[in-house]
Short mmCIF file of C-alpha atoms in Angstrom, two decimals:
data_model
loop_
_atom_site.label_atom_id
_atom_site.label_comp_id
_atom_site.label_asym_id
_atom_site.label_seq_id
_atom_site.Cartn_x
_atom_site.Cartn_y
_atom_site.Cartn_z
CA MET E 148 111.03 -249.07 -52.05
CA SER E 149 108.94 -247.40 -54.73
CA GLU E 150 105.57 -248.69 -55.84
CA ILE E 151 105.70 -250.93 -58.91
CA ARG E 152 102.94 -250.22 -61.41
CA HIS E 153 102.08 -252.34 -64.42
CA ASP E 154 99.16 -250.22 -65.62
CA TRP E 155 100.93 -247.19 -67.07
CA THR E 156 99.25 -245.62 -70.10
CA LYS E 157 101.00 -244.01 -73.03
CA GLU E 158 99.44 -240.67 -72.12
CA GLN E 159 100.71 -240.85 -68.54
CA ILE E 160 104.24 -241.67 -69.68
CA LEU E 161 104.22 -238.86 -72.24
CA GLY E 162 103.13 -236.53 -69.45
CA ILE E 163 106.22 -237.53 -67.47
CA TYR E 164 108.56 -237.36 -70.47
CA ASN E 165 107.42 -233.81 -71.38
CA LYS E 166 107.69 -232.31 -67.91
CA PRO E 167 109.96 -229.27 -67.46
CA LEU E 168 113.44 -230.77 -67.42
CA MET E 169 114.41 -229.68 -63.90
CA GLU E 170 111.18 -231.04 -62.49
CA LEU E 171 111.65 -234.31 -64.38
CA LEU E 172 115.23 -234.70 -63.14
CA TYR E 173 114.24 -234.00 -59.54
CA GLU E 174 111.43 -236.56 -59.63
CA ALA E 175 113.58 -239.22 -61.31
CA ALA E 176 116.48 -238.67 -58.90
CA THR E 177 114.11 -238.92 -55.94
CA VAL E 178 112.65 -242.21 -57.20
CA HIS E 179 116.15 -243.50 -57.95
CA ARG E 180 117.35 -242.99 -54.37
CA LYS E 181 114.48 -244.99 -52.93
CA SER E 182 115.60 -248.24 -54.58
CA HIS E 183 119.26 -247.76 -55.50
CA ASP E 184 122.56 -246.38 -54.26
CA PRO E 185 122.94 -243.22 -56.39
CA ASN E 186 126.74 -243.49 -56.28
CA THR E 187 126.97 -247.06 -57.56
CA VAL E 188 126.92 -248.10 -61.21
CA GLN E 189 126.88 -251.65 -62.57
CA VAL E 190 129.52 -252.19 -65.29
CA SER E 191 129.06 -254.79 -68.02
CA THR E 192 131.30 -255.86 -70.87
CA LEU E 193 129.61 -256.79 -74.15
CA LEU E 194 131.37 -259.47 -76.18
CA SER E 195 130.41 -260.47 -79.72
CA ILE E 196 130.97 -264.21 -79.69
CA LYS E 197 129.65 -264.62 -83.25
CA THR E 198 129.66 -261.60 -85.54
CA GLY E 199 127.84 -260.88 -88.81
CA GLY E 200 125.80 -262.95 -91.20
CA CYS E 201 122.48 -262.44 -89.42
CA PRO E 202 119.43 -263.28 -91.58
CA GLU E 203 117.25 -260.57 -89.98
CA ASP E 204 116.61 -257.19 -91.64
CA CYS E 205 116.74 -254.88 -88.57
CA GLY E 206 117.13 -251.41 -90.07
CA TYR E 207 119.69 -250.28 -87.49
CA CYS E 208 122.00 -253.30 -87.53
CA PRO E 209 125.31 -253.61 -89.42
CA GLN E 210 125.39 -257.37 -88.75
CA ALA E 211 122.49 -258.08 -91.12
CA ALA E 212 123.82 -260.17 -94.00
CA ARG E 213 121.66 -258.35 -96.54
CA TYR E 214 123.34 -254.95 -96.00
CA HIS E 215 126.82 -253.93 -97.13
CA THR E 216 128.81 -252.68 -94.14
CA ASP E 217 132.45 -252.88 -93.06
CA ILE E 218 131.69 -255.47 -90.40
CA GLU E 219 133.96 -258.50 -90.58
CA GLY E 220 132.10 -261.67 -89.67
CA ASN E 221 133.61 -264.34 -87.49
CA ASP E 222 132.65 -267.83 -86.45
CA LEU E 223 131.69 -268.68 -82.89
CA MET E 224 134.49 -267.96 -80.43
CA THR E 225 136.17 -270.77 -78.53
CA VAL E 226 135.56 -271.24 -74.81
CA PRO E 227 139.22 -270.42 -73.88
CA HIS E 228 139.03 -267.18 -75.90
CA VAL E 229 135.83 -266.14 -74.13
CA LYS E 230 137.34 -267.01 -70.74
CA ALA E 231 140.37 -264.83 -71.47
CA GLN E 232 138.10 -261.92 -72.47
CA ALA E 233 136.02 -262.39 -69.32
CA LEU E 234 139.11 -262.30 -67.09
CA ARG E 235 140.23 -259.13 -68.84
CA ALA E 236 136.81 -257.58 -68.27
CA LYS E 237 136.83 -258.57 -64.60
CA ALA E 238 140.25 -257.01 -64.11
CA SER E 239 139.01 -253.74 -65.61
CA GLY E 240 136.06 -253.49 -63.22
CA SER E 241 133.20 -255.26 -64.99
CA SER E 242 130.90 -257.44 -62.92
CA ARG E 243 129.02 -258.89 -65.90
CA VAL E 244 129.91 -260.33 -69.30
CA CYS E 245 127.18 -260.11 -71.94
CA MET E 246 127.71 -262.47 -74.86
CA GLY E 247 126.00 -261.67 -78.16
CA ALA E 248 125.64 -263.94 -81.18
CA ALA E 249 124.22 -262.72 -84.49
CA TRP E 250 121.56 -265.41 -84.69
CA ARG E 251 117.85 -265.13 -85.47
CA ASN E 252 117.13 -267.80 -82.90
CA VAL E 253 118.97 -270.51 -81.00
CA LYS E 254 119.25 -273.93 -82.63
CA ASP E 255 120.08 -277.03 -80.64
CA GLY E 256 123.43 -278.49 -81.58
CA PRO E 257 127.21 -278.15 -81.07
CA GLU E 258 127.25 -274.33 -81.22
CA PHE E 259 124.60 -273.95 -78.52
CA ASP E 260 126.41 -276.58 -76.44
CA GLN E 261 129.54 -274.43 -76.80
CA VAL E 262 127.67 -271.34 -75.60
CA LEU E 263 126.41 -273.31 -72.59
CA GLU E 264 130.01 -274.16 -71.74
CA MET E 265 130.92 -270.46 -72.02
CA VAL E 266 128.16 -269.67 -69.51
CA ARG E 267 129.46 -272.32 -67.10
CA THR E 268 133.01 -271.03 -67.45
CA ILE E 269 132.19 -267.37 -66.77
CA ASN E 270 129.83 -268.12 -63.86
CA LYS E 271 132.69 -270.04 -62.22
CA LEU E 272 134.74 -266.82 -62.44
CA ASP E 273 132.17 -265.28 -60.07
CA MET E 274 130.90 -262.93 -62.75
CA GLU E 275 127.33 -262.40 -63.87
CA VAL E 276 126.69 -263.92 -67.29
CA CYS E 277 124.23 -262.50 -69.80
CA CYS E 278 123.44 -263.81 -73.28
CA THR E 279 121.66 -262.31 -76.25
CA LEU E 280 121.21 -265.04 -78.84
CA GLY E 281 117.88 -264.23 -80.48
CA MET E 282 114.64 -266.08 -79.86
CA ILE E 283 114.77 -269.10 -77.54
CA THR E 284 112.34 -271.82 -76.51
CA GLU E 285 111.40 -272.73 -72.95
CA ASN E 286 113.67 -275.78 -72.99
CA GLN E 287 116.62 -273.75 -74.27
CA ALA E 288 116.01 -271.16 -71.56
CA LYS E 289 116.06 -273.91 -68.95
CA ARG E 290 119.34 -275.28 -70.32
CA LEU E 291 120.89 -271.81 -70.08
CA ALA E 292 119.60 -271.47 -66.52
CA GLU E 293 121.15 -274.81 -65.59
CA ALA E 294 124.50 -273.66 -66.94
CA GLY E 295 124.44 -270.67 -64.60
CA LEU E 296 123.07 -267.85 -66.77
CA TYR E 297 122.30 -264.72 -64.77
CA ALA E 298 120.43 -262.67 -67.39
CA TYR E 299 119.02 -262.98 -70.89
CA ASN E 300 118.83 -259.92 -73.11
CA HIS E 301 116.05 -259.60 -75.66
CA ASN E 302 115.26 -256.00 -76.54
CA LEU E 303 111.82 -254.89 -77.65
CA ASP E 304 113.70 -252.26 -79.73
CA THR E 305 110.75 -249.85 -80.01
CA SER E 306 106.98 -249.68 -79.67
CA GLU E 307 104.77 -252.37 -81.14
CA ASP E 308 103.33 -249.78 -83.55
CA TYR E 309 106.72 -248.66 -84.91
CA TYR E 310 108.29 -252.12 -84.84
CA LYS E 311 106.94 -252.99 -88.30
CA ASP E 312 108.81 -249.95 -89.72
CA VAL E 313 112.13 -251.25 -88.40
CA ILE E 314 112.01 -255.05 -88.84
CA SER E 315 110.04 -257.25 -91.22
CA THR E 316 111.61 -260.65 -90.55
CA ARG E 317 110.10 -261.23 -87.12
CA ALA E 318 107.12 -259.99 -85.14
CA PHE E 319 106.90 -257.99 -81.92
CA GLU E 320 105.05 -260.91 -80.36
CA ASP E 321 108.16 -263.10 -80.82
CA ARG E 322 110.00 -260.71 -78.52
CA LEU E 323 107.39 -261.12 -75.81
CA ASP E 324 107.24 -264.91 -76.24
CA THR E 325 110.99 -265.21 -75.74
CA ILE E 326 110.85 -263.08 -72.59
CA GLU E 327 108.02 -265.27 -71.33
CA ASN E 328 110.16 -268.38 -71.92
CA VAL E 329 112.99 -266.83 -69.92
CA ARG E 330 110.58 -266.02 -67.09
CA LYS E 331 109.86 -269.75 -66.70
CA THR E 332 113.37 -270.03 -65.24
CA ASN E 333 115.33 -268.21 -62.54
CA VAL E 334 117.20 -266.16 -65.19
CA THR E 335 116.68 -262.40 -64.96
CA VAL E 336 115.43 -260.40 -67.96
CA CYS E 337 117.28 -257.59 -69.70
CA SER E 338 115.12 -255.79 -72.25
CA GLY E 339 115.09 -252.25 -73.58
CA GLY E 340 115.32 -250.47 -76.88
CA ILE E 341 116.76 -247.83 -79.16
CA ILE E 342 115.75 -244.22 -79.56
CA GLY E 343 116.58 -242.03 -82.55
CA MET E 344 115.39 -244.43 -85.27
CA GLY E 345 112.85 -241.97 -86.64
CA GLU E 346 110.17 -242.90 -84.14
CA LYS E 347 107.73 -240.45 -82.54
CA LEU E 348 107.65 -239.61 -78.84
CA GLU E 349 104.51 -241.72 -78.66
CA ASP E 350 106.59 -244.71 -79.76
CA ARG E 351 109.11 -244.15 -76.99
CA ALA E 352 106.23 -244.04 -74.54
CA GLY E 353 104.71 -247.12 -76.15
CA MET E 354 107.92 -249.07 -75.67
CA LEU E 355 107.99 -248.14 -71.97
CA VAL E 356 104.33 -249.17 -71.63
CA ALA E 357 105.20 -252.61 -73.04
CA LEU E 358 108.21 -253.02 -70.72
CA ALA E 359 106.47 -251.71 -67.61
CA SER E 360 103.45 -253.93 -68.27
CA LEU E 361 105.60 -257.05 -67.95
CA SER E 362 105.22 -258.75 -64.59
CA PRO E 363 107.75 -258.75 -63.14
CA GLN E 364 109.32 -255.80 -64.91
CA PRO E 365 112.74 -256.44 -66.48
CA GLU E 366 115.59 -256.39 -64.00
CA SER E 367 117.63 -254.43 -66.54
CA VAL E 368 116.52 -251.98 -69.26
CA PRO E 369 119.16 -250.77 -71.74
CA ILE E 370 118.46 -247.39 -73.33
CA ASN E 371 120.40 -247.14 -76.59
CA ALA E 372 120.86 -244.13 -78.86
CA LEU E 373 120.99 -245.15 -82.50
CA VAL E 374 124.53 -245.28 -83.87
CA PRO E 375 124.05 -244.78 -87.63
CA VAL E 376 126.29 -247.16 -89.59
CA GLU E 377 127.08 -246.70 -93.27
CA GLY E 378 125.38 -249.32 -95.38
CA THR E 379 122.42 -249.81 -93.07
CA PRO E 380 118.95 -248.39 -93.87
CA MET E 381 119.33 -245.88 -91.04
CA GLU E 382 122.78 -244.59 -92.02
CA ASP E 383 121.56 -241.03 -92.69
CA ILE E 384 119.52 -240.48 -89.53
CA GLU E 385 120.78 -237.61 -87.40
CA PRO E 386 122.12 -238.64 -83.97
CA VAL E 387 119.64 -238.23 -81.14
CA ALA E 388 120.12 -235.21 -78.89
CA ILE E 389 121.52 -235.72 -75.39
CA TRP E 390 118.36 -234.12 -73.98
CA ASP E 391 116.32 -236.95 -75.49
CA MET E 392 118.55 -239.51 -73.79
CA ILE E 393 118.30 -237.71 -70.44
CA ARG E 394 114.51 -237.52 -70.70
CA MET E 395 114.26 -241.17 -71.73
CA VAL E 396 116.47 -242.33 -68.86
CA ALA E 397 114.55 -240.22 -66.33
CA THR E 398 111.17 -241.43 -67.58
CA THR E 399 112.32 -245.05 -67.55
CA ARG E 400 113.52 -244.64 -63.96
CA ILE E 401 110.17 -243.23 -62.81
CA VAL E 402 108.11 -245.87 -64.62
CA MET E 403 110.34 -248.80 -63.56
CA PRO E 404 111.81 -247.73 -60.21
CA GLU E 405 113.57 -250.96 -59.22
CA THR E 406 115.00 -251.76 -62.64
CA GLN E 407 118.65 -251.11 -63.45
CA VAL E 408 118.63 -248.60 -66.30
CA ARG E 409 121.61 -249.07 -68.58
CA LEU E 410 123.16 -246.22 -70.53
CA SER E 411 124.10 -248.24 -73.60
CA ALA E 412 124.96 -247.52 -77.24
CA GLY E 413 125.71 -243.95 -78.24
CA ARG E 414 127.88 -242.92 -75.29
CA THR E 415 130.77 -241.95 -77.60
CA GLU E 416 128.64 -238.99 -78.72
CA MET E 417 127.92 -237.91 -75.13
CA THR E 418 130.03 -235.56 -73.07
CA ARG E 419 130.89 -236.43 -69.49
CA GLU E 420 128.46 -233.75 -68.43
CA GLY E 421 125.70 -235.38 -70.45
CA GLN E 422 126.44 -238.79 -68.99
CA ALA E 423 126.54 -237.31 -65.49
CA MET E 424 123.03 -235.95 -65.99
CA CYS E 425 121.90 -239.42 -67.11
CA PHE E 426 123.36 -240.93 -63.94
CA PHE E 427 121.63 -238.26 -61.86
CA ALA E 428 118.37 -239.06 -63.69
CA GLY E 429 118.59 -242.73 -62.72
CA ALA E 430 120.95 -244.57 -65.07
CA ASN E 431 122.95 -247.02 -62.95
CA SER E 432 124.51 -249.37 -65.46
CA ILE E 433 126.82 -248.98 -68.47
CA PHE E 434 128.62 -251.09 -71.01
CA ALA E 435 132.40 -250.71 -70.76
CA GLY E 436 135.05 -251.50 -73.35
CA ASP E 437 135.98 -249.96 -76.68
CA LYS E 438 133.28 -251.75 -78.68
CA LEU E 439 129.60 -252.73 -78.28
CA LEU E 440 129.37 -255.79 -80.53
CA THR E 441 130.29 -253.78 -83.64
CA THR E 442 129.86 -250.09 -82.75
CA PRO E 443 132.32 -247.79 -80.90
CA ASN E 444 132.21 -247.29 -77.15
CA PRO E 445 134.34 -245.23 -74.73
CA ASP E 446 137.55 -246.84 -73.53
CA VAL E 447 137.22 -248.48 -70.12
CA ASN E 448 140.00 -246.30 -68.68
CA GLU E 449 138.07 -243.21 -69.74
CA ASP E 450 135.03 -244.56 -67.92
CA MET E 451 137.00 -245.24 -64.75
CA GLU E 452 138.36 -241.68 -64.88
CA MET E 453 134.80 -240.40 -65.24
CA PHE E 454 133.67 -242.55 -62.29
CA LYS E 455 136.48 -241.12 -60.16
CA LEU E 456 135.57 -237.58 -61.17
CA LEU E 457 131.89 -238.15 -60.31
CA GLY E 458 132.56 -240.16 -57.16
CA LEU E 459 130.89 -243.27 -58.57
CA ASN E 460 131.66 -246.83 -57.48
CA THR E 461 131.33 -250.03 -59.49
CA GLN E 462 128.67 -252.49 -58.36
CA LYS E 463 129.84 -255.89 -57.18
CA PRO E 464 128.44 -258.98 -58.94
CA PHE E 465 125.27 -260.64 -57.62
CA THR E 466 124.25 -257.56 -55.62
CA LYS E 467 120.64 -257.62 -56.83
CA VAL E 468 120.13 -261.38 -57.36
CA SER E 469 122.19 -264.20 -55.86
CA GLN E 470 124.65 -266.17 -57.97
CA PRO E 471 123.03 -269.08 -59.85
CA GLU E 472 124.36 -272.60 -59.48
CA THR E 473 126.17 -274.18 -62.40
CA ILE E 474 125.11 -277.69 -63.39
CA GLU E 475 127.65 -279.55 -65.50
CA ALA E 476 126.58 -280.86 -68.90
CA LYS E 477 126.84 -284.49 -67.77
CA ASP E 478 124.44 -283.81 -64.90
CA SER E 479 121.94 -281.78 -66.92
CA GLN E 480 118.26 -282.46 -66.37
CA TYR E 481 117.32 -280.88 -69.71
CA GLN E 482 118.46 -282.36 -73.00
CA PRO E 483 118.30 -280.86 -76.51
CA LEU E 484 114.93 -281.51 -78.10
CA GLY E 485 115.87 -280.60 -81.66
CA GLU E 486 112.98 -278.15 -81.69
CA LYS E 487 111.96 -276.26 -84.79
CA PRO E 488 109.65 -273.57 -83.45
CA LYS E 489 107.58 -271.53 -85.88
CA TRP E 490 108.88 -268.03 -85.15
CA SER E 491 107.06 -265.37 -87.16
CA ARG E 492 108.07 -264.05 -90.55
CA PRO E 493 105.57 -261.23 -91.16
CA GLY E 494 106.66 -260.83 -94.78
CA HIS E 495 105.81 -257.16 -95.28
CA LYS E 496 108.32 -254.89 -97.02
CA ILE E 497 110.08 -251.89 -95.48
CA GLU E 498 111.08 -249.51 -98.27
CA ARG E 499 114.31 -248.22 -96.75
CA ASN E 500 115.40 -251.73 -95.80
CA GLU E 501 114.74 -252.95 -99.34
CA LEU E 502 116.67 -250.00 -100.79
CA ALA E 503 119.69 -250.69 -98.55
CA LYS E 504 119.55 -254.33 -99.62
CA GLN E 505 119.58 -253.34 -103.30
CA ASN E 506 122.48 -250.93 -102.75
CA ALA E 507 124.51 -253.77 -101.25
CA LYS E 508 124.41 -255.79 -104.46
#
């Protein structure tokens, strides 16, 4: 096993990121093989259980209510619908279902109770269950853990310095507080970010500093390439180069050797050769299915063909962490508290976000 460090500096990470590419790939691949099977990739399916209408102003997101995009909103899915989607995902080779709801934060009530039942249902299918529902309190995290949640996703998105240029409706500290609440349970943490949003290399390094400094480090780190969507503030940003993705994956692998690094959004713009280099550099998880919440993704059959070509195998569920127990609602130790936490609203203005908002009217 590789040494886990929590004291990386931005300068050290930039030094890794900017190494000659062949040297960087060799080092990352060497680190990868110490903690992981290089021929095994974890496959997740991302399901939008509640789409659109989000009150946040994230500059990259087509689900923000304030922007005019072609996203069709939908109410919270039913438990039987989610179960059917999970079974379909399992049959196609996924070991995990990640459920996303376009909420700022979780609110106690019937909808959260419904999500808890979804978690129970999918865990009973012997699949890993992940949720990304926005900010959550400690009590809500414990209720999710009781239901059998395997992982909670809460991305840092970018560095703390650049964060204020992307989002004005919540603070970077809220991200860290939610992760801390999850860590008070047995639920694993999934947290990563997006590159290609106009940030500097220093911001990419800063994001990795923040993630690597967490103790323990996240069990899963998604690396997303921005998918520009018409109507969002970032619609005109040029797609990030594949070399940036390869370098980011390799650097993440070196800095967080035991973490599963997920090649996430933006794969439709990558060739098989580009993805193969990411796998060689240490990526060992992908999202499968034709859509990631609202943005395009390669068809699962295409991915399975690529896996066959590269000699890759799909990871079985609960390989890294054992399956959590599901406690039924009637036996729950934790009850809804009707909390109204004071999550931050920084209140500053982001010019491009404000312009996109005006254009939507």
